[in-house]
Amino acid sequence: DGGITQSPKYLFRKEGQNVTLSCEQNLNHDAMYWYRQDPGQGLRLIYYSQIVNDFQKGDIAEGYSVSREKKESFPLTVTSAQKNPTAFYLCASTHGTVNTEAFFGQGTRLTVV
Amino acid sequence: GEDVEQSLFLSVREGDSSVINCTYTDSSSTYLYWYKQEPGAGLQLLTYIFSNMDMKQDQRLTVLLNKKDKHLSLRIADTQTGDSAIYFCAESRRADKLIFGTGTRLQVFP
């Protein structure tokens, strides 16, 4: 079955550490997105990529980095520069432009301990 | 600004209709969407409306769009406990970004 997979589902990080969240899709979608979800704030766009080897900053890119070396994969690194990383992170993909349905992964809950 | 706004909570009795409202800011948005999020999960597309439409009906769901006021609403008829979730409206902007609202938590009680 085609879909979008995020791993791990839960992640704990010590302060000062970098962590990488995985996002893989087998939908042959061109565009991929990372969102951060906090209670009462909805989804905020971190980074997005429309094609391989290219990506753009979203609204809250500071403290995060991404890569898009393969069409199927769009990993997100939460760096130590991100001051408040505890949140629920969602990855999504669309075929071409956003004027089509976005498919979401099940999310990764990151907690700083 | 780029805000897409929704009220945070809505509580309805089972069998009643629910109306979830959304206001957006970008008049150039071509598509507007409603997504549903179950607890601890990702989002799933419920329905969408093209910006040149006023209304779209899909079984128990009715979407109304007032483009002049930049107001979007989702009506769920005969609301069931299984409809309890967070509902997000979203707009496509410049064909390369999806901007989501703050989400409305719908609670359905017996």
mmCIF file with all atom_site columns, N, CA, C and O in Angstrom, chain A residues 9 33 35 37 40 42-43 45 48 50 59 88 90 97-102 104-106, chain B residues 2 8 30-31 33 35 37 40-43 45 88 92 94-98 100-102:
data_model
loop_
_atom_site.group_PDB
_atom_site.id
_atom_site.type_symbol
_atom_site.label_atom_id
_atom_site.label_alt_id
_atom_site.label_comp_id
_atom_site.label_asym_id
_atom_site.label_entity_id
_atom_site.label_seq_id
_atom_site.pdbx_PDB_ins_code
_atom_site.Cartn_x
_atom_site.Cartn_y
_atom_site.Cartn_z
_atom_site.occupancy
_atom_site.B_iso_or_equiv
_atom_site.pdbx_formal_charge
_atom_site.auth_seq_id
_atom_site.auth_comp_id
_atom_site.auth_asym_id
_atom_site.auth_atom_id
_atom_site.pdbx_PDB_model_num
ATOM 1   N N  . LYS A 1 9   ? 7.846   7.115  16.286 1.00 0.00 ? 9   LYS A N  1
ATOM 2   C CA . LYS A 1 9   ? 6.594   7.731  16.719 1.00 0.00 ? 9   LYS A CA 1
ATOM 3   C C  . LYS A 1 9   ? 6.833   8.630  17.939 1.00 0.00 ? 9   LYS A C  1
ATOM 4   O O  . LYS A 1 9   ? 6.220   9.676  18.079 1.00 0.00 ? 9   LYS A O  1
ATOM 5   N N  . TYR A 1 33  ? 6.620   18.192 2.847  1.00 0.00 ? 33  TYR A N  1
ATOM 6   C CA . TYR A 1 33  ? 6.498   19.294 3.806  1.00 0.00 ? 33  TYR A CA 1
ATOM 7   C C  . TYR A 1 33  ? 6.736   18.793 5.229  1.00 0.00 ? 33  TYR A C  1
ATOM 8   O O  . TYR A 1 33  ? 6.386   17.656 5.559  1.00 0.00 ? 33  TYR A O  1
ATOM 9   N N  . TYR A 1 35  ? 5.696   20.060 9.150  1.00 0.00 ? 35  TYR A N  1
ATOM 10  C CA . TYR A 1 35  ? 4.930   20.973 9.983  1.00 0.00 ? 35  TYR A CA 1
ATOM 11  C C  . TYR A 1 35  ? 5.207   20.663 11.443 1.00 0.00 ? 35  TYR A C  1
ATOM 12  O O  . TYR A 1 35  ? 5.461   19.523 11.824 1.00 0.00 ? 35  TYR A O  1
ATOM 13  N N  . GLN A 1 37  ? 3.297   21.036 15.180 1.00 0.00 ? 37  GLN A N  1
ATOM 14  C CA . GLN A 1 37  ? 1.991   21.260 15.783 1.00 0.00 ? 37  GLN A CA 1
ATOM 15  C C  . GLN A 1 37  ? 2.144   21.450 17.277 1.00 0.00 ? 37  GLN A C  1
ATOM 16  O O  . GLN A 1 37  ? 2.700   20.600 17.980 1.00 0.00 ? 37  GLN A O  1
ATOM 17  N N  . GLY A 1 40  ? -3.238  24.606 20.376 1.00 0.00 ? 40  GLY A N  1
ATOM 18  C CA . GLY A 1 40  ? -3.812  25.936 20.193 1.00 0.00 ? 40  GLY A CA 1
ATOM 19  C C  . GLY A 1 40  ? -3.153  26.771 19.113 1.00 0.00 ? 40  GLY A C  1
ATOM 20  O O  . GLY A 1 40  ? -3.556  27.916 18.898 1.00 0.00 ? 40  GLY A O  1
ATOM 21  N N  . GLY A 1 42  ? -2.242  25.276 15.909 1.00 0.00 ? 42  GLY A N  1
ATOM 22  C CA . GLY A 1 42  ? -2.400  24.662 14.608 1.00 0.00 ? 42  GLY A CA 1
ATOM 23  C C  . GLY A 1 42  ? -1.091  24.139 14.060 1.00 0.00 ? 42  GLY A C  1
ATOM 24  O O  . GLY A 1 42  ? -0.163  23.806 14.804 1.00 0.00 ? 42  GLY A O  1
ATOM 25  N N  . LEU A 1 43  ? -1.000  24.088 12.758 1.00 0.00 ? 43  LEU A N  1
ATOM 26  C CA . LEU A 1 43  ? 0.193   23.583 12.084 1.00 0.00 ? 43  LEU A CA 1
ATOM 27  C C  . LEU A 1 43  ? 1.003   24.754 11.540 1.00 0.00 ? 43  LEU A C  1
ATOM 28  O O  . LEU A 1 43  ? 0.463   25.625 10.868 1.00 0.00 ? 43  LEU A O  1
ATOM 29  N N  . LEU A 1 45  ? 4.416   25.735 9.234  1.00 0.00 ? 45  LEU A N  1
ATOM 30  C CA . LEU A 1 45  ? 5.294   25.160 8.215  1.00 0.00 ? 45  LEU A CA 1
ATOM 31  C C  . LEU A 1 45  ? 6.748   25.423 8.553  1.00 0.00 ? 45  LEU A C  1
ATOM 32  O O  . LEU A 1 45  ? 7.155   26.571 8.756  1.00 0.00 ? 45  LEU A O  1
ATOM 33  N N  . TYR A 1 48  ? 9.754   23.077 3.214  1.00 0.00 ? 48  TYR A N  1
ATOM 34  C CA . TYR A 1 48  ? 9.101   22.301 2.191  1.00 0.00 ? 48  TYR A CA 1
ATOM 35  C C  . TYR A 1 48  ? 10.020  22.149 0.990  1.00 0.00 ? 48  TYR A C  1
ATOM 36  O O  . TYR A 1 48  ? 10.952  22.945 0.795  1.00 0.00 ? 48  TYR A O  1
ATOM 37  N N  . GLN A 1 50  ? 9.859   21.032 -3.252 1.00 0.00 ? 50  GLN A N  1
ATOM 38  C CA . GLN A 1 50  ? 9.015   20.717 -4.401 1.00 0.00 ? 50  GLN A CA 1
ATOM 39  C C  . GLN A 1 50  ? 9.690   19.725 -5.341 1.00 0.00 ? 50  GLN A C  1
ATOM 40  O O  . GLN A 1 50  ? 9.005   19.044 -6.102 1.00 0.00 ? 50  GLN A O  1
ATOM 41  N N  . ASP A 1 59  ? 7.706   29.071 7.683  1.00 0.00 ? 59  ASP A N  1
ATOM 42  C CA . ASP A 1 59  ? 7.534   30.204 8.589  1.00 0.00 ? 59  ASP A CA 1
ATOM 43  C C  . ASP A 1 59  ? 8.388   30.128 9.850  1.00 0.00 ? 59  ASP A C  1
ATOM 44  O O  . ASP A 1 59  ? 8.652   31.139 10.492 1.00 0.00 ? 59  ASP A O  1
ATOM 45  N N  . PHE A 1 88  ? 4.778   18.125 18.376 1.00 0.00 ? 88  PHE A N  1
ATOM 46  C CA . PHE A 1 88  ? 4.359   17.037 17.502 1.00 0.00 ? 88  PHE A CA 1
ATOM 47  C C  . PHE A 1 88  ? 4.720   17.456 16.080 1.00 0.00 ? 88  PHE A C  1
ATOM 48  O O  . PHE A 1 88  ? 4.326   18.533 15.622 1.00 0.00 ? 88  PHE A O  1
ATOM 49  N N  . LEU A 1 90  ? 4.768   16.761 11.977 1.00 0.00 ? 90  LEU A N  1
ATOM 50  C CA . LEU A 1 90  ? 4.034   16.076 10.925 1.00 0.00 ? 90  LEU A CA 1
ATOM 51  C C  . LEU A 1 90  ? 4.695   16.306 9.581  1.00 0.00 ? 90  LEU A C  1
ATOM 52  O O  . LEU A 1 90  ? 5.052   17.425 9.230  1.00 0.00 ? 90  LEU A O  1
ATOM 53  N N  . THR A 1 97  ? 1.802   20.484 -7.289 1.00 0.00 ? 97  THR A N  1
ATOM 54  C CA . THR A 1 97  ? 1.513   21.659 -6.479 1.00 0.00 ? 97  THR A CA 1
ATOM 55  C C  . THR A 1 97  ? 0.586   21.283 -5.332 1.00 0.00 ? 97  THR A C  1
ATOM 56  O O  . THR A 1 97  ? 0.101   20.166 -5.228 1.00 0.00 ? 97  THR A O  1
ATOM 57  N N  . VAL A 1 98  ? 0.300   22.250 -4.479 1.00 0.00 ? 98  VAL A N  1
ATOM 58  C CA . VAL A 1 98  ? -0.561  21.958 -3.333 1.00 0.00 ? 98  VAL A CA 1
ATOM 59  C C  . VAL A 1 98  ? -2.026  21.881 -3.720 1.00 0.00 ? 98  VAL A C  1
ATOM 60  O O  . VAL A 1 98  ? -2.863  21.610 -2.886 1.00 0.00 ? 98  VAL A O  1
ATOM 61  N N  . ASN A 1 99  ? -2.378  22.128 -4.982 1.00 0.00 ? 99  ASN A N  1
ATOM 62  C CA . ASN A 1 99  ? -3.775  22.071 -5.358 1.00 0.00 ? 99  ASN A CA 1
ATOM 63  C C  . ASN A 1 99  ? -4.254  20.645 -5.554 1.00 0.00 ? 99  ASN A C  1
ATOM 64  O O  . ASN A 1 99  ? -4.996  20.332 -6.482 1.00 0.00 ? 99  ASN A O  1
ATOM 65  N N  . THR A 1 100 ? -3.771  19.792 -4.720 1.00 0.00 ? 100 THR A N  1
ATOM 66  C CA . THR A 1 100 ? -4.190  18.396 -4.673 1.00 0.00 ? 100 THR A CA 1
ATOM 67  C C  . THR A 1 100 ? -4.178  17.985 -3.213 1.00 0.00 ? 100 THR A C  1
ATOM 68  O O  . THR A 1 100 ? -3.692  18.706 -2.355 1.00 0.00 ? 100 THR A O  1
ATOM 69  N N  . GLU A 1 101 ? -4.668  16.796 -2.948 1.00 0.00 ? 101 GLU A N  1
ATOM 70  C CA . GLU A 1 101 ? -4.740  16.325 -1.577 1.00 0.00 ? 101 GLU A CA 1
ATOM 71  C C  . GLU A 1 101 ? -3.355  16.152 -0.982 1.00 0.00 ? 101 GLU A C  1
ATOM 72  O O  . GLU A 1 101 ? -2.451  15.611 -1.628 1.00 0.00 ? 101 GLU A O  1
ATOM 73  N N  . ALA A 1 102 ? -3.181  16.585 0.257  1.00 0.00 ? 102 ALA A N  1
ATOM 74  C CA . ALA A 1 102 ? -1.951  16.348 1.002  1.00 0.00 ? 102 ALA A CA 1
ATOM 75  C C  . ALA A 1 102 ? -2.120  15.078 1.826  1.00 0.00 ? 102 ALA A C  1
ATOM 76  O O  . ALA A 1 102 ? -3.136  14.888 2.483  1.00 0.00 ? 102 ALA A O  1
ATOM 77  N N  . PHE A 1 104 ? -0.604  12.802 4.914  1.00 0.00 ? 104 PHE A N  1
ATOM 78  C CA . PHE A 1 104 ? 0.193   13.027 6.103  1.00 0.00 ? 104 PHE A CA 1
ATOM 79  C C  . PHE A 1 104 ? 0.689   11.715 6.695  1.00 0.00 ? 104 PHE A C  1
ATOM 80  O O  . PHE A 1 104 ? 0.009   10.680 6.616  1.00 0.00 ? 104 PHE A O  1
ATOM 81  N N  . GLY A 1 105 ? 1.868   11.787 7.313  1.00 0.00 ? 105 GLY A N  1
ATOM 82  C CA . GLY A 1 105 ? 2.325   10.694 8.147  1.00 0.00 ? 105 GLY A CA 1
ATOM 83  C C  . GLY A 1 105 ? 1.606   10.720 9.486  1.00 0.00 ? 105 GLY A C  1
ATOM 84  O O  . GLY A 1 105 ? 0.787   11.607 9.750  1.00 0.00 ? 105 GLY A O  1
ATOM 85  N N  . GLN A 1 106 ? 1.921   9.754  10.333 1.00 0.00 ? 106 GLN A N  1
ATOM 86  C CA . GLN A 1 106 ? 1.248   9.639  11.631 1.00 0.00 ? 106 GLN A CA 1
ATOM 87  C C  . GLN A 1 106 ? 1.879   10.528 12.696 1.00 0.00 ? 106 GLN A C  1
ATOM 88  O O  . GLN A 1 106 ? 1.387   10.595 13.812 1.00 0.00 ? 106 GLN A O  1
ATOM 89  N N  . GLU B 2 2   ? -0.715  36.363 7.333  1.00 0.00 ? 2   GLU B N  1
ATOM 90  C CA . GLU B 2 2   ? -0.945  35.070 6.715  1.00 0.00 ? 2   GLU B CA 1
ATOM 91  C C  . GLU B 2 2   ? -1.832  34.183 7.550  1.00 0.00 ? 2   GLU B C  1
ATOM 92  O O  . GLU B 2 2   ? -1.910  32.998 7.339  1.00 0.00 ? 2   GLU B O  1
ATOM 93  N N  . LEU B 2 8   ? -11.308 27.666 18.766 1.00 0.00 ? 8   LEU B N  1
ATOM 94  C CA . LEU B 2 8   ? -10.546 26.521 19.262 1.00 0.00 ? 8   LEU B CA 1
ATOM 95  C C  . LEU B 2 8   ? -11.412 25.325 19.634 1.00 0.00 ? 8   LEU B C  1
ATOM 96  O O  . LEU B 2 8   ? -10.974 24.182 19.506 1.00 0.00 ? 8   LEU B O  1
ATOM 97  N N  . THR B 2 30  ? -6.614  29.387 -4.350 1.00 0.00 ? 30  THR B N  1
ATOM 98  C CA . THR B 2 30  ? -7.430  28.729 -5.365 1.00 0.00 ? 30  THR B CA 1
ATOM 99  C C  . THR B 2 30  ? -8.269  27.599 -4.792 1.00 0.00 ? 30  THR B C  1
ATOM 100 O O  . THR B 2 30  ? -9.369  27.343 -5.250 1.00 0.00 ? 30  THR B O  1
ATOM 101 N N  . TYR B 2 31  ? -7.726  26.909 -3.811 1.00 0.00 ? 31  TYR B N  1
ATOM 102 C CA . TYR B 2 31  ? -8.459  25.833 -3.166 1.00 0.00 ? 31  TYR B CA 1
ATOM 103 C C  . TYR B 2 31  ? -8.474  26.058 -1.658 1.00 0.00 ? 31  TYR B C  1
ATOM 104 O O  . TYR B 2 31  ? -7.502  26.549 -1.090 1.00 0.00 ? 31  TYR B O  1
ATOM 105 N N  . TYR B 2 33  ? -9.520  23.863 1.955  1.00 0.00 ? 33  TYR B N  1
ATOM 106 C CA . TYR B 2 33  ? -9.645  22.468 2.368  1.00 0.00 ? 33  TYR B CA 1
ATOM 107 C C  . TYR B 2 33  ? -10.129 22.357 3.806  1.00 0.00 ? 33  TYR B C  1
ATOM 108 O O  . TYR B 2 33  ? -9.914  23.252 4.624  1.00 0.00 ? 33  TYR B O  1
ATOM 109 N N  . TYR B 2 35  ? -9.513  19.440 6.768  1.00 0.00 ? 35  TYR B N  1
ATOM 110 C CA . TYR B 2 35  ? -8.841  18.217 7.180  1.00 0.00 ? 35  TYR B CA 1
ATOM 111 C C  . TYR B 2 35  ? -9.319  17.826 8.576  1.00 0.00 ? 35  TYR B C  1
ATOM 112 O O  . TYR B 2 35  ? -9.668  18.679 9.390  1.00 0.00 ? 35  TYR B O  1
ATOM 113 N N  . GLN B 2 37  ? -8.233  15.516 12.081 1.00 0.00 ? 37  GLN B N  1
ATOM 114 C CA . GLN B 2 37  ? -7.139  14.866 12.792 1.00 0.00 ? 37  GLN B CA 1
ATOM 115 C C  . GLN B 2 37  ? -7.694  14.105 13.991 1.00 0.00 ? 37  GLN B C  1
ATOM 116 O O  . GLN B 2 37  ? -8.231  14.702 14.927 1.00 0.00 ? 37  GLN B O  1
ATOM 117 N N  . GLY B 2 40  ? -3.507  11.889 18.249 1.00 0.00 ? 40  GLY B N  1
ATOM 118 C CA . GLY B 2 40  ? -2.194  11.286 18.052 1.00 0.00 ? 40  GLY B CA 1
ATOM 119 C C  . GLY B 2 40  ? -1.901  10.819 16.649 1.00 0.00 ? 40  GLY B C  1
ATOM 120 O O  . GLY B 2 40  ? -1.004  9.992  16.442 1.00 0.00 ? 40  GLY B O  1
ATOM 121 N N  . ALA B 2 41  ? -2.600  11.341 15.669 1.00 0.00 ? 41  ALA B N  1
ATOM 122 C CA . ALA B 2 41  ? -2.429  10.879 14.293 1.00 0.00 ? 41  ALA B CA 1
ATOM 123 C C  . ALA B 2 41  ? -2.206  12.055 13.355 1.00 0.00 ? 41  ALA B C  1
ATOM 124 O O  . ALA B 2 41  ? -2.250  13.215 13.757 1.00 0.00 ? 41  ALA B O  1
ATOM 125 N N  . GLY B 2 42  ? -1.964  11.712 12.090 1.00 0.00 ? 42  GLY B N  1
ATOM 126 C CA . GLY B 2 42  ? -1.833  12.745 11.081 1.00 0.00 ? 42  GLY B CA 1
ATOM 127 C C  . GLY B 2 42  ? -3.184  13.269 10.647 1.00 0.00 ? 42  GLY B C  1
ATOM 128 O O  . GLY B 2 42  ? -4.211  12.945 11.232 1.00 0.00 ? 42  GLY B O  1
ATOM 129 N N  . LEU B 2 43  ? -3.181  14.087 9.601  1.00 0.00 ? 43  LEU B N  1
ATOM 130 C CA . LEU B 2 43  ? -4.412  14.684 9.103  1.00 0.00 ? 43  LEU B CA 1
ATOM 131 C C  . LEU B 2 43  ? -4.902  13.930 7.880  1.00 0.00 ? 43  LEU B C  1
ATOM 132 O O  . LEU B 2 43  ? -4.112  13.396 7.097  1.00 0.00 ? 43  LEU B O  1
ATOM 133 N N  . LEU B 2 45  ? -7.681  14.367 4.570  1.00 0.00 ? 45  LEU B N  1
ATOM 134 C CA . LEU B 2 45  ? -8.534  15.298 3.843  1.00 0.00 ? 45  LEU B CA 1
ATOM 135 C C  . LEU B 2 45  ? -9.991  14.854 3.933  1.00 0.00 ? 45  LEU B C  1
ATOM 136 O O  . LEU B 2 45  ? -10.325 13.706 3.648  1.00 0.00 ? 45  LEU B O  1
ATOM 137 N N  . PHE B 2 88  ? -9.210  21.089 10.751 1.00 0.00 ? 88  PHE B N  1
ATOM 138 C CA . PHE B 2 88  ? -8.384  22.188 10.274 1.00 0.00 ? 88  PHE B CA 1
ATOM 139 C C  . PHE B 2 88  ? -8.882  22.661 8.912  1.00 0.00 ? 88  PHE B C  1
ATOM 140 O O  . PHE B 2 88  ? -9.133  21.850 8.021  1.00 0.00 ? 88  PHE B O  1
ATOM 141 N N  . SER B 2 92  ? -4.543  26.936 -0.068 1.00 0.00 ? 92  SER B N  1
ATOM 142 C CA . SER B 2 92  ? -3.349  26.812 -0.896 1.00 0.00 ? 92  SER B CA 1
ATOM 143 C C  . SER B 2 92  ? -2.946  28.217 -1.318 1.00 0.00 ? 92  SER B C  1
ATOM 144 O O  . SER B 2 92  ? -3.784  29.039 -1.654 1.00 0.00 ? 92  SER B O  1
ATOM 145 N N  . ARG B 2 94  ? -0.190  30.473 -3.558 1.00 0.00 ? 94  ARG B N  1
ATOM 146 C CA . ARG B 2 94  ? 0.844   30.525 -4.588 1.00 0.00 ? 94  ARG B CA 1
ATOM 147 C C  . ARG B 2 94  ? 1.180   29.153 -5.139 1.00 0.00 ? 94  ARG B C  1
ATOM 148 O O  . ARG B 2 94  ? 2.244   28.934 -5.664 1.00 0.00 ? 94  ARG B O  1
ATOM 149 N N  . ALA B 2 95  ? 0.248   28.225 -4.984 1.00 0.00 ? 95  ALA B N  1
ATOM 150 C CA . ALA B 2 95  ? 0.378   26.872 -5.546 1.00 0.00 ? 95  ALA B CA 1
ATOM 151 C C  . ALA B 2 95  ? 1.558   26.100 -4.975 1.00 0.00 ? 95  ALA B C  1
ATOM 152 O O  . ALA B 2 95  ? 1.874   25.031 -5.458 1.00 0.00 ? 95  ALA B O  1
ATOM 153 N N  . ASP B 2 96  ? 2.221   26.595 -3.956 1.00 0.00 ? 96  ASP B N  1
ATOM 154 C CA . ASP B 2 96  ? 3.317   25.793 -3.411 1.00 0.00 ? 96  ASP B CA 1
ATOM 155 C C  . ASP B 2 96  ? 3.307   25.724 -1.891 1.00 0.00 ? 96  ASP B C  1
ATOM 156 O O  . ASP B 2 96  ? 4.196   25.135 -1.310 1.00 0.00 ? 96  ASP B O  1
ATOM 157 N N  . LYS B 2 97  ? 2.318   26.304 -1.245 1.00 0.00 ? 97  LYS B N  1
ATOM 158 C CA . LYS B 2 97  ? 2.254   26.239 0.206  1.00 0.00 ? 97  LYS B CA 1
ATOM 159 C C  . LYS B 2 97  ? 0.828   25.982 0.646  1.00 0.00 ? 97  LYS B C  1
ATOM 160 O O  . LYS B 2 97  ? -0.124  26.536 0.102  1.00 0.00 ? 97  LYS B O  1
ATOM 161 N N  . LEU B 2 98  ? 0.712   25.137 1.652  1.00 0.00 ? 98  LEU B N  1
ATOM 162 C CA . LEU B 2 98  ? -0.568  24.930 2.319  1.00 0.00 ? 98  LEU B CA 1
ATOM 163 C C  . LEU B 2 98  ? -0.486  25.614 3.667  1.00 0.00 ? 98  LEU B C  1
ATOM 164 O O  . LEU B 2 98  ? 0.397   25.306 4.461  1.00 0.00 ? 98  LEU B O  1
ATOM 165 N N  . PHE B 2 100 ? -2.357  26.269 7.193  1.00 0.00 ? 100 PHE B N  1
ATOM 166 C CA . PHE B 2 100 ? -3.411  25.688 8.016  1.00 0.00 ? 100 PHE B CA 1
ATOM 167 C C  . PHE B 2 100 ? -3.890  26.659 9.075  1.00 0.00 ? 100 PHE B C  1
ATOM 168 O O  . PHE B 2 100 ? -3.135  27.506 9.561  1.00 0.00 ? 100 PHE B O  1
ATOM 169 N N  . GLY B 2 101 ? -5.142  26.486 9.430  1.00 0.00 ? 101 GLY B N  1
ATOM 170 C CA . GLY B 2 101 ? -5.697  27.229 10.547 1.00 0.00 ? 101 GLY B CA 1
ATOM 171 C C  . GLY B 2 101 ? -5.254  26.633 11.865 1.00 0.00 ? 101 GLY B C  1
ATOM 172 O O  . GLY B 2 101 ? -4.495  25.657 11.913 1.00 0.00 ? 101 GLY B O  1
ATOM 173 N N  . THR B 2 102 ? -5.740  27.223 12.944 1.00 0.00 ? 102 THR B N  1
ATOM 174 C CA . THR B 2 102 ? -5.333  26.798 14.276 1.00 0.00 ? 102 THR B CA 1
ATOM 175 C C  . THR B 2 102 ? -6.006  25.514 14.711 1.00 0.00 ? 102 THR B C  1
ATOM 176 O O  . THR B 2 102 ? -5.599  24.906 15.680 1.00 0.00 ? 102 THR B O  1
#
